[in-house]
Coordinates of C-alpha atoms in Angstrom, one line a residue:
M1 CA 0.0 0.0 0.0
E2 CA 1.3 3.4 -0.9
S3 CA 0.0 6.9 -0.1
Y4 CA 1.4 10.5 -0.2
I5 CA -0.8 11.6 2.7
F6 CA -1.7 9.3 5.6
K7 CA -3.2 11.7 8.2
L8 CA -4.5 10.4 11.5
D9 CA -7.8 12.3 11.4
E10 CA -11.1 10.5 11.5
T11 CA -10.6 8.8 8.1
G12 CA -6.9 8.0 8.7
K13 CA -7.7 6.4 12.1
S14 CA -10.5 4.3 10.5
V15 CA -8.1 3.1 7.8
L16 CA -5.4 2.3 10.4
V17 CA -7.9 0.3 12.5
A18 CA -9.0 -1.6 9.3
L19 CA -5.4 -2.4 8.5
E20 CA -4.7 -3.6 12.0
N21 CA -7.8 -5.8 11.8
A22 CA -6.7 -7.2 8.4
I23 CA -3.3 -7.9 9.8
A24 CA -4.9 -9.7 12.8
R25 CA -6.7 -12.0 10.2
G26 CA -3.3 -12.9 8.7
V27 CA -3.0 -10.3 5.9
S28 CA 0.6 -9.1 5.4
L29 CA 1.1 -5.4 4.9
Q30 CA 3.8 -3.3 3.3
L31 CA 3.0 0.4 3.7
L32 CA 4.9 3.1 2.0
I33 CA 4.1 6.7 3.0
D34 CA 5.7 9.9 2.0
G35 CA 8.0 11.8 4.4
V36 CA 6.4 15.2 3.6
G37 CA 2.8 14.3 2.9
S38 CA 2.6 12.1 6.0
Y39 CA 5.1 14.1 8.0
H40 CA 3.1 14.7 11.2
D41 CA 1.8 11.1 11.6
A42 CA 4.4 8.9 9.9
G43 CA 6.2 8.0 13.1
V44 CA 2.9 7.3 15.0
I45 CA 1.6 5.1 12.2
A46 CA 4.9 3.2 11.9
E47 CA 5.0 2.6 15.7
R48 CA 1.4 1.4 15.8
L49 CA 2.0 -1.1 13.0
R50 CA 5.5 -2.2 14.3
S51 CA 4.1 -4.7 16.7
T52 CA 2.0 -6.3 14.0
N53 CA 5.0 -7.6 12.0
S54 CA 4.0 -5.5 9.0
E55 CA 6.6 -3.4 7.2
V56 CA 6.3 0.4 7.1
R57 CA 8.7 2.6 5.2
V58 CA 8.9 6.3 4.7
F59 CA 9.8 7.7 1.3
H60 CA 12.4 10.4 1.7
P61 CA 11.8 11.6 5.3
L62 CA 12.8 15.2 6.0
P63 CA 16.5 15.3 6.9
W64 CA 16.0 16.8 10.3
D65 CA 13.5 14.1 11.4
F66 CA 16.0 11.6 12.8
S67 CA 13.3 9.4 14.3
L68 CA 12.3 8.3 10.8
Y69 CA 15.8 7.5 9.5
R70 CA 15.5 3.8 10.3
R71 CA 12.3 3.6 8.2
A72 CA 13.9 5.5 5.2
L73 CA 14.3 3.7 1.9
Y74 CA 17.9 4.7 1.6
A75 CA 20.3 2.6 3.6
G76 CA 23.6 3.7 5.1
R77 CA 25.0 5.5 8.0
W78 CA 23.0 8.4 9.5
Y79 CA 25.3 11.1 7.8
S80 CA 25.0 9.3 4.4
R81 CA 21.2 9.2 4.8
F82 CA 21.2 12.9 5.8
F83 CA 23.0 14.1 2.7
H84 CA 20.9 11.8 0.5
M85 CA 17.7 13.2 2.0
I86 CA 19.0 16.8 1.5
A87 CA 19.7 16.0 -2.1
S88 CA 16.2 14.4 -2.6
I89 CA 14.1 16.7 -0.4
N90 CA 11.8 17.7 -3.3
H91 CA 11.6 14.1 -4.7
R92 CA 8.2 13.0 -3.3
D93 CA 6.0 9.9 -3.7
H94 CA 2.6 11.1 -4.8
R95 CA 1.3 7.6 -5.8
K96 CA -1.8 6.3 -4.1
L97 CA -1.9 2.5 -4.6
C98 CA -3.4 -0.5 -2.8
L99 CA -2.2 -3.9 -4.2
I100 CA -4.1 -7.0 -3.2
D101 CA -2.4 -10.4 -3.7
A102 CA -0.7 -9.0 -6.9
Q103 CA -4.2 -9.6 -8.5
I104 CA -6.2 -6.4 -7.8
A105 CA -5.0 -2.8 -7.7
W106 CA -6.9 0.2 -6.4
L107 CA -5.3 3.5 -7.5
G108 CA -6.2 7.1 -8.0
S109 CA -5.9 10.5 -6.5
Y110 CA -7.3 9.8 -3.0
N111 CA -5.1 10.4 0.0
I112 CA -5.9 8.9 3.4
T113 CA -7.4 11.9 5.0
S114 CA -10.8 13.3 5.7
D115 CA -9.9 16.3 3.6
H116 CA -10.1 14.0 0.6
A117 CA -13.0 11.8 1.8
N118 CA -15.4 14.4 2.9
P119 CA -16.5 17.2 0.6
G120 CA -18.0 19.1 3.5
A121 CA -14.5 19.4 5.1
L122 CA -13.7 22.3 2.9
D123 CA -15.8 25.0 1.3
A124 CA -18.0 23.7 -1.4
D125 CA -16.0 25.3 -4.1
D126 CA -12.7 24.1 -2.7
Y127 CA -13.1 20.4 -2.0
W128 CA -11.1 17.8 -3.9
H129 CA -12.5 16.1 -6.9
D130 CA -10.7 12.8 -6.5
T131 CA -10.9 9.8 -8.8
G132 CA -10.1 6.1 -8.1
L133 CA -10.3 2.9 -10.0
R134 CA -10.0 -0.8 -9.6
A135 CA -7.6 -2.6 -12.0
T136 CA -7.1 -6.3 -12.7
G137 CA -5.1 -8.3 -15.2
S138 CA -1.7 -7.6 -16.6
V139 CA -1.5 -4.0 -15.5
V140 CA -1.5 -5.1 -11.9
S141 CA 1.8 -7.0 -12.5
A142 CA 3.4 -3.8 -13.8
L143 CA 2.1 -1.8 -10.8
D144 CA 3.4 -4.6 -8.5
T145 CA 6.8 -4.5 -10.1
N146 CA 7.0 -0.7 -9.8
F147 CA 6.0 -0.8 -6.1
G148 CA 8.7 -3.4 -5.6
R149 CA 11.3 -1.1 -7.2
V150 CA 10.4 1.8 -5.0
W151 CA 10.1 -0.4 -1.9

């Protein structure tokens, strides 16, 4: 699963509980969230899921957030990670993807936040017009391969 914004508001908390329930039923989870889009809640989400044996990684965390270094995609000593993160600070992961058993993919523009789930959260003229779709077949294999490359 991959998301730019995973915010622990009403929607985010509901999604997190649903993920925890799925993991309790034996579903394995790899969650990739962006270091800027999910900045405020990435550490909390990772810690909540840590005890479930799921994998959580943060795509290019901000260089000054040392608590997320161990979850960064880039491996190496802290100073090597720091300079890599400085160099890639504007390289963000805006993908929103949910892969299920490499057979089904849900993708689109929805982030995991009430701002994107509830048109009433913002002024009527300002709310997001998000789109999502369900994909099956050979395209899912390509999406799975791409997720694996980023992971």
